[in-house]
Short mmCIF file of C-alpha atoms in Angstrom, two decimals:
data_model
loop_
_atom_site.label_atom_id
_atom_site.label_comp_id
_atom_site.label_asym_id
_atom_site.label_seq_id
_atom_site.Cartn_x
_atom_site.Cartn_y
_atom_site.Cartn_z
CA ARG A 6 69.44 105.47 -42.07
CA LEU A 7 68.01 108.85 -41.11
CA VAL A 8 71.45 110.43 -40.76
CA ALA A 9 72.58 109.01 -44.10
CA ALA A 10 69.49 110.42 -45.77
CA GLU A 11 70.15 113.88 -44.31
CA ARG A 12 73.73 113.86 -45.47
CA ALA A 13 72.69 112.85 -48.99
CA ALA A 14 70.17 115.71 -49.01
CA ARG A 15 72.84 118.20 -47.98
CA GLU A 16 75.13 117.04 -50.72
CA ARG A 17 72.41 117.53 -53.31
CA ALA A 18 71.54 120.97 -51.94
CA PRO A 19 73.46 124.01 -53.31
CA GLN A 20 76.55 124.83 -51.29
CA ARG A 21 76.70 127.99 -49.32
CA PRO A 22 79.65 130.34 -49.73
CA GLY A 23 82.67 129.36 -47.74
CA SER A 24 82.15 132.17 -45.30
CA GLU A 25 78.58 130.96 -44.54
CA ARG A 26 79.33 127.21 -44.38
CA ALA A 27 78.45 125.68 -40.96
CA SER A 28 80.87 123.63 -39.05
CA LEU A 29 80.48 119.84 -38.79
CA GLU A 30 79.65 120.05 -35.10
CA GLN A 31 76.82 122.48 -35.77
CA GLU A 32 75.36 120.30 -38.46
CA GLU A 33 75.36 117.29 -36.17
CA ALA A 34 73.68 119.31 -33.43
CA GLU A 35 70.99 120.47 -35.84
CA ALA A 36 70.47 116.90 -37.07
CA ASP A 37 70.13 115.67 -33.50
CA ALA A 38 67.54 118.33 -32.72
CA LEU A 39 65.61 117.44 -35.84
CA ARG A 40 65.67 113.73 -34.88
CA ARG A 41 64.32 114.47 -31.41
CA MET A 42 61.54 116.62 -32.86
CA ARG A 43 60.45 113.76 -35.12
CA ALA A 44 60.57 111.11 -32.36
CA PRO A 45 57.19 110.16 -30.62
CA LEU A 46 56.41 111.91 -27.37
CA ASP A 47 55.67 109.99 -24.09
CA PHE A 48 54.11 112.26 -21.49
CA LEU A 49 52.68 111.15 -18.15
CA ARG A 50 48.99 110.41 -18.59
CA ASN A 51 46.19 111.89 -16.52
CA PRO A 52 45.24 109.37 -13.82
CA ARG A 53 41.60 109.76 -14.87
CA HIS A 54 42.47 108.05 -18.14
CA GLY A 55 45.33 105.95 -16.91
CA ARG A 56 43.63 102.53 -17.38
CA LYS A 57 42.25 100.98 -20.49
CA VAL A 58 39.20 98.72 -20.86
CA VAL A 59 40.37 95.40 -19.50
CA MET A 60 38.10 93.35 -21.77
CA ALA A 61 35.26 93.65 -24.24
CA ALA A 62 31.72 93.79 -22.90
CA GLY A 63 30.85 90.42 -24.39
CA ASP A 64 33.82 88.80 -22.65
CA ALA A 65 33.10 90.29 -19.24
CA PRO A 66 32.21 87.88 -16.41
CA ARG A 67 28.52 87.35 -15.81
CA GLN A 68 28.81 88.10 -12.09
CA PRO A 69 30.74 91.12 -10.76
CA PRO A 70 33.24 90.46 -7.98
CA LYS A 71 31.98 91.06 -4.45
CA VAL A 72 35.16 92.91 -3.38
CA PRO A 73 36.87 95.67 -5.42
CA HIS A 74 40.15 95.03 -7.14
CA PRO A 75 42.51 97.44 -8.90
CA ALA A 76 40.89 96.87 -12.28
CA MET A 77 37.48 98.03 -11.06
CA SER A 78 36.02 101.46 -10.62
CA PHE A 79 32.65 100.55 -9.15
CA LEU A 80 31.39 98.02 -6.65
CA VAL A 81 27.89 96.64 -7.44
CA THR A 82 25.34 96.04 -4.66
CA PRO A 83 23.73 93.54 -4.94
CA PRO A 84 26.02 91.68 -7.33
CA VAL A 85 23.04 89.64 -8.63
CA VAL A 86 19.49 90.97 -8.91
CA PHE A 87 17.19 88.11 -7.88
CA PHE A 88 13.38 87.84 -7.78
CA GLY A 89 12.17 84.77 -5.86
CA SER A 90 8.43 85.35 -5.54
CA TYR A 91 6.23 86.59 -8.34
CA GLU A 92 2.93 86.07 -10.12
CA VAL A 93 1.87 86.45 -13.71
CA GLY A 94 0.89 90.05 -14.48
CA GLY A 95 2.75 91.59 -11.51
CA CYS A 96 5.52 94.20 -11.61
CA TYR A 97 8.45 94.00 -9.20
CA GLU A 98 11.36 96.38 -8.58
CA ALA A 99 14.83 96.13 -7.10
CA THR A 100 17.46 98.84 -6.52
CA VAL A 101 21.06 98.37 -7.71
CA GLU A 102 23.84 100.66 -6.39
CA PHE A 103 27.19 101.35 -8.08
CA ARG A 104 29.72 102.66 -5.53
CA ASN A 105 32.86 104.41 -6.81
CA VAL A 106 35.88 102.65 -5.27
CA ASP A 107 38.46 104.59 -7.32
CA ALA A 108 40.51 107.59 -6.24
CA VAL A 109 38.97 110.01 -8.77
CA SER A 110 35.44 110.78 -9.97
CA ARG A 111 34.04 108.40 -12.55
CA ARG A 112 31.12 108.13 -14.93
CA LEU A 113 29.09 105.11 -16.00
CA ARG A 114 26.17 104.06 -18.11
CA VAL A 115 23.87 101.03 -17.97
CA LEU A 116 22.63 99.32 -21.13
CA PRO A 117 19.20 97.67 -20.74
CA PRO A 118 18.71 93.88 -20.89
CA ALA A 119 17.61 92.19 -24.10
CA SER A 120 14.46 90.48 -22.79
CA ALA A 121 11.16 92.29 -22.44
CA SER A 122 10.56 90.93 -18.94
CA PHE A 123 13.35 93.06 -17.43
CA SER A 124 13.82 96.82 -17.77
CA VAL A 125 16.24 99.32 -16.21
CA SER A 126 15.59 102.97 -15.30
CA LEU A 127 17.92 105.87 -16.01
CA VAL A 128 21.00 106.16 -13.84
CA GLN A 129 20.44 108.34 -10.77
CA TYR A 130 23.69 110.18 -10.02
CA PRO A 131 24.49 111.81 -6.67
CA GLY A 132 24.96 115.14 -8.46
CA GLU A 133 23.78 116.93 -11.54
CA GLU A 134 27.07 116.71 -13.46
CA GLY A 135 26.78 112.95 -14.10
CA HIS A 136 29.93 112.14 -12.13
CA VAL A 137 30.26 109.82 -9.17
CA ALA A 138 32.78 111.07 -6.63
CA PRO A 139 34.98 108.57 -4.77
CA GLY A 140 32.98 106.83 -2.04
CA LEU A 141 29.59 107.90 -3.44
CA HIS A 142 27.23 105.77 -5.47
CA ALA A 143 24.80 105.93 -8.36
CA LYS A 144 21.75 103.70 -8.56
CA VAL A 145 19.22 102.30 -11.02
CA GLN A 146 15.80 100.61 -10.62
CA VAL A 147 15.43 97.16 -12.19
CA ARG A 148 11.83 96.24 -13.01
CA PHE A 149 10.57 92.72 -13.61
CA ALA A 150 7.19 91.99 -15.25
CA PRO A 151 6.75 88.22 -15.78
CA ASP A 152 4.30 86.75 -18.27
CA SER A 153 4.67 83.20 -16.86
CA LEU A 154 5.84 81.45 -13.71
CA GLY A 155 8.93 80.10 -15.42
CA ASP A 156 12.57 80.94 -14.73
CA TYR A 157 14.12 84.08 -16.21
CA GLU A 158 17.75 85.05 -16.71
CA ASP A 159 19.28 88.12 -18.36
CA PHE A 160 21.84 90.82 -17.62
CA ALA A 161 22.29 94.60 -17.76
CA LEU A 162 25.62 95.74 -19.20
CA VAL A 163 27.51 98.40 -17.21
CA GLN A 164 30.15 100.45 -19.04
CA THR A 165 32.59 102.70 -17.18
CA GLU A 166 35.66 104.67 -18.15
CA THR A 167 37.93 101.80 -17.17
CA ASP A 168 36.02 98.56 -17.68
CA SER A 169 32.67 96.98 -18.49
CA PHE A 170 30.78 94.14 -16.84
CA PRO A 171 27.27 92.68 -16.70
CA VAL A 172 24.92 92.66 -13.73
CA PRO A 173 23.03 89.32 -13.76
CA LEU A 174 19.24 89.53 -13.56
CA ARG A 175 17.50 86.35 -12.42
CA ALA A 176 13.98 85.30 -11.44
CA GLN A 177 13.18 81.86 -10.07
CA ARG A 178 10.56 80.69 -7.64
CA PRO A 179 11.47 78.00 -5.09
CA PRO A 180 11.23 74.80 -7.15
CA PRO A 181 8.92 72.00 -5.96
CA LEU A 182 10.45 68.83 -4.57
CA LEU A 183 8.00 65.93 -4.78
CA THR A 184 8.59 62.63 -3.00
CA LEU A 185 7.25 60.81 -6.05
CA PRO A 186 9.11 57.88 -7.61
CA GLU A 187 10.10 58.06 -11.24
CA VAL A 188 8.24 54.79 -11.91
CA LEU A 189 4.69 54.25 -10.62
CA ASP A 190 4.46 50.47 -10.34
CA LEU A 191 0.88 49.19 -10.05
CA GLY A 192 1.96 45.55 -9.80
CA TRP A 193 -0.12 42.59 -11.00
CA CYS A 194 -3.73 42.66 -12.13
CA PHE A 195 -6.05 40.07 -13.70
CA VAL A 196 -6.97 40.53 -17.35
CA GLY A 197 -10.29 42.33 -17.57
CA GLY A 198 -10.02 43.60 -14.01
CA ARG A 199 -9.26 46.98 -12.47
CA LYS A 200 -6.67 47.86 -9.88
CA GLU A 201 -6.30 51.24 -8.19
CA VAL A 202 -3.20 52.38 -6.33
CA SER A 203 -2.69 55.59 -4.38
CA PHE A 204 0.71 57.29 -4.47
CA ALA A 205 0.73 59.66 -1.52
CA GLY A 206 3.67 61.97 -1.02
CA GLU A 207 4.83 65.37 0.14
CA ASN A 208 6.04 68.49 -1.60
CA ARG A 209 9.19 69.46 0.27
CA GLY A 210 9.86 72.46 -1.94
CA GLY A 211 7.94 75.49 -3.17
CA ALA A 212 4.31 75.59 -4.21
CA ALA A 213 3.60 74.46 -7.76
CA ARG A 214 0.95 73.07 -10.06
CA PHE A 215 1.48 70.12 -12.38
CA ALA A 216 -0.39 69.01 -15.49
CA LEU A 217 -0.21 65.35 -16.56
CA VAL A 218 0.25 64.82 -20.30
CA PRO A 219 1.07 61.58 -22.17
CA ARG A 220 4.51 61.85 -23.69
CA ALA A 221 3.21 60.62 -27.07
CA ALA A 222 0.61 63.42 -27.22
CA TRP A 223 3.20 65.99 -26.13
CA GLU A 224 5.64 64.91 -28.84
CA ASP A 225 2.99 64.59 -31.58
CA LYS A 226 1.05 67.80 -30.93
CA GLY A 227 3.65 69.94 -29.23
CA ALA A 228 3.47 72.13 -26.14
CA GLY A 229 1.66 74.94 -27.94
CA ASP A 230 -1.15 72.87 -29.42
CA ALA A 231 -4.51 74.49 -28.65
CA ASP A 232 -6.46 71.22 -28.51
CA LEU A 233 -3.99 69.69 -26.06
CA ALA A 234 -4.06 72.81 -23.88
CA GLU A 235 -7.87 72.79 -23.85
CA GLU A 236 -7.94 69.10 -22.93
CA VAL A 237 -5.53 69.64 -20.06
CA ALA A 238 -7.43 72.70 -18.84
CA ARG A 239 -10.61 70.63 -18.45
CA GLY A 240 -8.87 68.63 -15.72
CA GLY A 241 -10.36 65.31 -14.73
CA ALA A 242 -8.14 62.31 -15.38
CA CYS A 243 -5.26 61.61 -17.73
CA ASP A 244 -6.16 58.62 -19.92
CA ALA A 245 -3.25 56.60 -21.24
CA PRO A 246 -4.62 53.07 -21.87
CA PRO A 247 -4.42 50.74 -20.08
CA PHE A 248 -3.76 53.31 -17.32
CA THR A 249 -5.70 56.23 -15.91
CA VAL A 250 -4.04 58.76 -13.60
CA TRP A 251 -5.83 61.51 -11.71
CA PRO A 252 -6.08 64.33 -10.86
CA ARG A 253 -4.78 65.65 -14.13
CA LEU A 254 -4.11 69.06 -12.59
CA LEU A 255 -2.19 68.41 -9.37
CA ASP A 256 -1.84 71.31 -6.93
CA THR A 257 1.04 70.85 -4.49
CA PRO A 258 1.33 73.56 -1.82
CA ALA A 259 4.69 74.11 -0.21
CA HIS A 260 5.57 71.52 2.46
CA ALA A 261 2.15 69.87 2.18
CA PRO A 262 1.03 66.32 1.33
CA TYR A 263 -0.59 65.32 -1.94
CA ASP A 264 -2.36 62.24 -3.30
CA LEU A 265 -1.95 60.95 -6.84
CA ARG A 266 -4.05 57.92 -7.87
CA ALA A 267 -3.66 55.54 -10.77
CA ALA A 268 -5.88 52.77 -12.17
CA TYR A 269 -4.80 49.78 -14.26
CA GLU A 270 -7.29 48.02 -16.59
CA PRO A 271 -5.46 45.48 -18.76
CA ARG A 272 -7.19 43.86 -21.72
CA ASN A 273 -4.53 41.30 -22.57
CA VAL A 274 -1.86 39.30 -20.78
CA SER A 275 1.43 41.17 -20.67
CA LEU A 276 4.47 41.27 -18.42
CA ASP A 277 5.29 44.86 -19.31
CA HIS A 278 2.51 47.37 -19.74
CA ARG A 279 4.26 50.75 -19.70
CA VAL A 280 3.17 54.31 -20.43
CA GLU A 281 5.35 57.41 -20.32
CA LEU A 282 3.80 60.58 -18.86
CA LEU A 283 5.11 64.11 -18.46
CA MET A 284 4.45 66.25 -15.41
CA VAL A 285 4.50 69.79 -16.79
CA CYS A 286 5.04 72.27 -13.96
CA ASP A 287 3.80 75.85 -14.01
CA ASN A 288 7.43 77.00 -13.83
CA CYS A 289 7.87 75.52 -17.33
CA HIS A 290 9.92 72.58 -16.10
CA VAL A 291 8.98 69.08 -17.27
CA ARG A 292 9.43 65.93 -15.23
CA PRO A 293 9.01 62.48 -16.84
CA VAL A 294 7.26 59.70 -14.95
CA ALA A 295 6.49 56.14 -16.07
CA VAL A 296 3.45 54.05 -15.14
CA VAL A 297 3.96 50.27 -15.34
CA GLY A 298 1.86 47.19 -14.64
CA ARG A 299 1.71 43.48 -15.36
CA SER A 300 -1.38 41.42 -16.19
CA CYS A 301 -2.10 37.72 -15.90
CA ALA A 302 -4.81 35.06 -16.10
CA VAL A 303 -5.62 32.29 -13.63
CA ASP A 304 -3.00 29.54 -13.84
CA MET A 305 -3.71 26.56 -11.58
CA HIS A 306 -2.83 22.91 -12.23
CA LEU A 307 -3.09 19.53 -10.56
CA ASP A 308 0.24 18.92 -8.87
CA GLN A 309 -0.20 15.53 -7.20
CA VAL A 310 -2.67 12.68 -6.76
CA ASP A 311 -2.02 10.63 -3.63
CA GLY A 312 1.51 12.01 -3.48
CA ARG A 313 2.42 11.24 -7.10
CA ALA A 314 2.57 13.62 -10.01
CA PRO A 315 0.01 12.92 -12.77
CA ALA A 316 1.27 11.56 -16.04
CA PHE A 317 -0.33 14.35 -18.06
CA ALA A 318 -1.04 17.98 -17.18
CA LEU A 319 -4.71 18.32 -18.16
CA PRO A 320 -7.27 20.92 -17.14
CA GLN A 321 -9.67 18.09 -16.26
CA HIS A 322 -7.91 15.16 -14.70
CA ALA A 323 -9.77 11.84 -14.17
CA VAL A 324 -9.69 10.45 -10.63
CA ARG A 325 -10.94 6.89 -10.12
CA MET A 326 -12.18 6.11 -6.64
CA PRO A 327 -11.77 2.48 -5.43
CA ASP A 328 -14.81 0.25 -5.39
CA THR A 329 -16.55 0.98 -2.14
CA ALA A 330 -19.19 -0.96 -0.29
CA VAL A 331 -22.56 0.60 0.05
CA ALA A 332 -22.67 2.81 3.16
CA GLY A 333 -18.88 2.71 3.26
CA ALA A 334 -16.41 5.47 2.35
CA ALA A 335 -13.16 5.75 0.42
CA THR A 336 -10.79 8.73 0.17
CA ARG A 337 -8.08 10.04 -2.11
CA THR A 338 -5.90 13.14 -1.82
CA VAL A 339 -5.15 15.63 -4.59
CA ARG A 340 -2.94 18.72 -4.48
CA TYR A 341 -3.29 21.86 -6.62
CA ALA A 342 -0.59 24.48 -7.20
CA ASN A 343 -1.28 28.16 -7.89
CA ARG A 344 1.15 29.41 -10.49
CA THR A 345 -0.65 32.75 -10.69
CA PRO A 346 1.32 35.70 -9.21
CA LEU A 347 -1.83 36.71 -7.30
CA ALA A 348 -3.77 35.13 -4.48
CA ILE A 349 -6.92 33.27 -5.52
CA GLU A 350 -10.16 32.51 -3.68
CA TYR A 351 -11.81 29.27 -4.73
CA ARG A 352 -14.72 26.92 -4.07
CA TRP A 353 -15.63 23.48 -5.32
CA ASP A 354 -18.93 22.79 -7.08
CA LEU A 355 -20.09 19.23 -7.85
CA TYR A 356 -22.19 18.36 -10.91
CA GLU A 357 -23.88 15.04 -11.48
CA VAL A 358 -22.77 13.28 -14.63
CA PRO A 359 -25.48 11.08 -16.18
CA ARG A 360 -24.82 7.39 -16.71
CA GLU A 361 -24.44 7.83 -20.45
CA GLY A 362 -21.73 10.43 -19.82
CA LEU A 363 -19.50 7.98 -17.98
CA PRO A 364 -16.86 5.86 -19.73
CA ASP A 365 -18.09 2.59 -21.20
CA SER A 366 -15.71 0.60 -19.00
CA GLN A 367 -13.65 1.12 -15.90
CA LEU A 368 -10.63 1.90 -18.06
CA LEU A 369 -10.60 5.67 -18.00
CA GLY A 370 -8.55 5.83 -21.15
CA ASP A 371 -11.31 4.33 -23.29
CA ARG A 372 -12.80 7.71 -24.06
CA VAL A 373 -11.57 11.20 -23.41
CA ARG A 374 -14.40 13.41 -22.25
CA VAL A 375 -14.43 17.11 -21.44
CA TYR A 376 -17.22 18.40 -19.23
CA ALA A 377 -18.71 21.88 -19.22
CA THR A 378 -20.82 23.20 -16.38
CA ALA A 379 -23.25 24.78 -18.82
CA SER A 380 -24.11 21.39 -20.31
CA LEU A 381 -24.52 19.87 -16.83
CA GLY A 382 -27.18 22.31 -15.73
CA GLY A 383 -25.17 25.43 -14.87
CA GLU A 384 -24.81 26.89 -11.41
CA ALA A 385 -28.39 25.95 -10.54
CA ALA A 386 -27.48 22.25 -10.70
CA ALA A 387 -24.34 22.62 -8.57
CA VAL A 388 -24.11 20.52 -5.40
CA ASP A 389 -22.34 21.66 -2.25
CA ALA A 390 -18.95 19.95 -2.25
CA ALA A 391 -18.88 19.81 1.55
CA GLU A 392 -22.14 17.81 1.83
CA GLY A 393 -22.70 15.99 -1.45
CA SER A 394 -26.10 14.47 -2.21
CA PRO A 395 -27.67 11.01 -2.75
CA ALA A 396 -27.23 11.42 -6.49
CA VAL A 397 -23.68 12.75 -6.07
CA PRO A 398 -22.10 10.66 -3.31
CA PHE A 399 -18.85 12.62 -3.33
CA ARG A 400 -17.42 15.23 -0.98
CA ILE A 401 -14.34 17.50 -1.10
CA HIS A 402 -12.60 19.02 1.89
CA PRO A 403 -11.90 21.89 2.16
CA ALA A 404 -14.75 22.97 -0.08
CA ALA A 405 -13.66 26.64 -0.20
CA GLY A 406 -10.71 28.79 0.77
CA ALA A 407 -7.90 31.01 -0.47
CA LEU A 408 -4.69 29.99 -2.19
CA PRO A 409 -1.75 32.42 -2.01
CA ALA A 410 0.38 33.32 -4.99
CA GLY A 411 2.73 30.46 -5.73
CA GLY A 412 1.12 28.32 -2.99
CA VAL A 413 -0.30 24.81 -2.95
CA ALA A 414 -3.41 23.31 -1.32
CA GLU A 415 -4.35 19.69 -0.61
CA PHE A 416 -7.91 18.41 -0.96
CA THR A 417 -9.47 15.17 0.27
CA LEU A 418 -11.97 13.44 -2.04
CA THR A 419 -14.47 11.20 -0.25
CA PHE A 420 -16.70 8.65 -1.98
CA ALA A 421 -19.64 7.27 0.07
CA PRO A 422 -22.00 5.32 -2.19
CA ALA A 423 -25.59 4.78 -1.14
CA ALA A 424 -26.33 2.15 -3.78
CA PRO A 425 -24.34 -0.48 -5.65
CA LEU A 426 -24.05 1.67 -8.79
CA LEU A 427 -21.37 3.26 -10.95
CA THR A 428 -21.63 7.00 -10.35
CA GLY A 429 -19.58 9.96 -11.44
CA CYS A 430 -19.42 13.72 -11.07
CA PHE A 431 -17.54 16.70 -12.37
CA ALA A 432 -15.84 18.63 -9.55
CA HIS A 433 -15.48 22.17 -10.85
CA LEU A 434 -12.77 24.29 -9.20
CA ARG A 435 -14.43 27.68 -9.41
CA VAL A 436 -12.28 30.79 -8.86
CA ALA A 437 -14.10 33.62 -7.10
CA GLY A 438 -13.54 37.35 -7.41
CA VAL A 439 -11.75 37.13 -10.76
CA PRO A 440 -12.94 38.72 -14.04
CA ASP A 441 -14.39 36.33 -16.58
CA ALA A 442 -11.65 37.17 -19.07
CA ALA A 443 -9.03 35.76 -16.71
CA LEU A 444 -10.81 32.48 -15.92
CA PRO A 445 -9.83 29.18 -17.50
CA GLY A 446 -12.46 27.79 -19.83
CA LYS A 447 -13.49 31.12 -21.33
CA ASP A 448 -13.59 31.65 -25.09
CA GLY A 449 -13.89 27.94 -25.83
CA GLY A 450 -11.32 26.71 -23.33
CA THR A 451 -11.59 23.82 -20.90
CA GLU A 452 -12.91 24.50 -17.43
CA LEU A 453 -10.69 23.56 -14.51
CA GLY A 454 -11.73 20.58 -12.40
CA LEU A 455 -11.71 16.84 -11.74
CA GLN A 456 -13.64 14.00 -13.40
CA VAL A 457 -14.43 11.75 -10.44
CA MET A 458 -15.96 8.28 -10.78
CA GLY A 459 -16.62 5.49 -8.29
CA ARG A 460 -18.61 2.25 -7.99
CA GLY A 461 -20.63 1.18 -5.00
CA VAL A 462 -20.61 -2.57 -4.32
CA ALA A 463 -22.66 -4.79 -2.00
CA PRO A 464 -21.04 -8.25 -1.46
CA PRO A 465 -23.44 -10.92 -0.04
CA LEU A 466 -23.50 -11.69 3.63
CA VAL A 467 -22.05 -14.99 4.78
CA VAL A 468 -24.52 -17.05 6.89
CA GLU A 469 -23.35 -20.16 8.67
CA PRO A 470 -24.90 -22.62 8.65
CA PRO A 471 -26.84 -21.89 5.50
CA ALA A 472 -29.75 -23.92 6.89
CA VAL A 473 -31.02 -24.88 10.35
CA VAL A 474 -32.53 -28.31 10.76
CA ALA A 475 -34.41 -28.91 13.94
CA PRO A 476 -34.13 -32.52 15.18
CA ALA A 477 -37.35 -34.38 15.84
CA PRO A 478 -39.22 -34.80 17.95
CA LEU A 479 -39.64 -31.30 19.41
CA GLY A 480 -41.67 -30.68 22.41
CA VAL A 481 -44.64 -28.41 22.27
CA ASP A 482 -44.34 -25.09 24.14
CA VAL A 483 -40.66 -25.70 24.60
CA GLU A 484 -38.07 -23.06 23.42
CA HIS A 485 -35.28 -24.44 21.32
CA ARG A 486 -32.11 -22.39 20.40
CA PHE A 487 -29.87 -23.03 17.42
CA PRO A 488 -26.53 -21.11 16.82
CA LEU A 489 -26.39 -18.97 13.62
CA ARG A 490 -23.37 -16.90 12.45
CA VAL A 491 -23.69 -13.96 10.00
CA ALA A 492 -20.47 -12.37 8.56
CA ASN A 493 -20.16 -9.04 6.69
CA PRO A 494 -17.19 -9.20 4.24
CA ALA A 495 -17.56 -5.50 3.36
CA ALA A 496 -15.44 -2.76 4.99
CA ALA A 497 -18.50 -0.83 6.13
CA PRO A 498 -21.24 -1.89 8.50
CA ARG A 499 -24.48 -3.06 6.95
CA VAL A 500 -28.05 -3.16 8.15
CA VAL A 501 -29.60 -6.68 8.30
CA GLU A 502 -33.33 -7.39 8.35
CA TRP A 503 -34.65 -10.86 9.22
CA GLN A 504 -37.83 -12.31 7.81
CA VAL A 505 -39.19 -15.68 9.03
CA GLY A 506 -41.99 -17.48 7.24
CA LEU A 507 -43.78 -20.79 7.66
CA SER A 508 -44.60 -23.15 4.86
CA GLU A 509 -48.14 -24.08 4.05
CA GLY A 510 -49.75 -26.67 6.26
CA SER A 511 -47.42 -26.01 9.12
CA GLY A 512 -50.19 -24.41 11.10
CA GLY A 513 -47.83 -21.82 12.55
CA GLY A 514 -47.41 -18.06 12.28
CA GLY A 515 -44.63 -15.80 11.03
CA GLY A 516 -42.41 -13.17 12.55
CA GLY A 517 -39.57 -10.83 11.74
CA GLY A 518 -36.78 -8.81 13.25
CA GLU A 519 -33.89 -6.40 12.54
CA GLY A 520 -30.30 -6.28 13.57
CA ALA A 521 -26.94 -4.84 12.65
#
């Protein structure tokens, strides 16, 4: 197209005289020279400017390579500026060297980091011209002034004649490593009671300080709330009902043990009391931890009576003792099961039930009665279950002991009447060492125990013969013996007292004797 345009221009131009007209070969040579003059030139470049920027500064890798490669002009030492130990208010410095690994002298500049915690000094060149000869190095001072003990990360951008790259700037103390579980399980506790558990551990990492904050307060008020910060600064304990954890400010030196304690005070029965806490470290890291516990009340029931399950599960079960002869004894066996997930210590207390408080007949189903120790005289009127008393001729063995969680215990009831009377008592199974809120019978409930009743009987002795007739005549001052048989139909031995009397006019005396 260029040649065609030149020819068209020549045709439009005025023609020279024939004697001055150039030959065709000359015109083509002139056109070729003109075409070469208008063509772009491609000279060999100066090796100083032979490479272009390989990438933009924002796309450069965050960490320079440790060994030079053909695309680099400088080797950075150290490749990452790291501060591992610092305190608030201090100022720390590190030297960074840039060694020229190219074949010609190079220049560079360092742009400062964006954060205020890091700063970079002016580049110190080996000479005054601002060039770095091959094999020599320039250096800068990186300063770090932290305002907290948190982690810091930034970079300083290095620009050279051939490329650009960042130098990472990092500050991080050795992080703590606590042997603390994520869930602090305090286990079971009685309602209204208090249980303390110690969670001892070791910090296998760097030294740190933790502040305990309820997650709800942290999310509602925020980390920068002044009231929350003042509350945490006062120390003491972290209250998160029904839990209390202390100390609130936990110092954990490096490779040293620590002790974190927690208390559980439930006010209602629940299988899942749970509170979320946050352990805020002084390095600005936050670790969640949960505190859990379960609460219960005393749950014991009568499991068997003489090897058979009772027809109804009642807090106060009626136990009828067989009719027993005076001075005799009868026994029955009852078994109680502890359905509480905690061990229980117990003791039996016996309370005399007045005659008007007993059923009208021997049929225990005639009237349903519920006894309360307060109406029977309270603890002052209690009788030792191991000994009984003349008014309460009952005994229970064992009278006291401990029942493990989920365990059972058998008790022997003994009835030993001292008189042929219908007597009864209320055997109260009292649980020891348990808060009142967890006891059965509180807040209008029925107290746990047994309604025991028994009758003492005294069947007449059998005397054979019923009468002794002495045959006449009897000699004076002569001893006469007559056989006499006495039988005791009762199961227990009885004491017999003899009394002999003479009728009026017999002229004799009287005597007496005892036997068994």
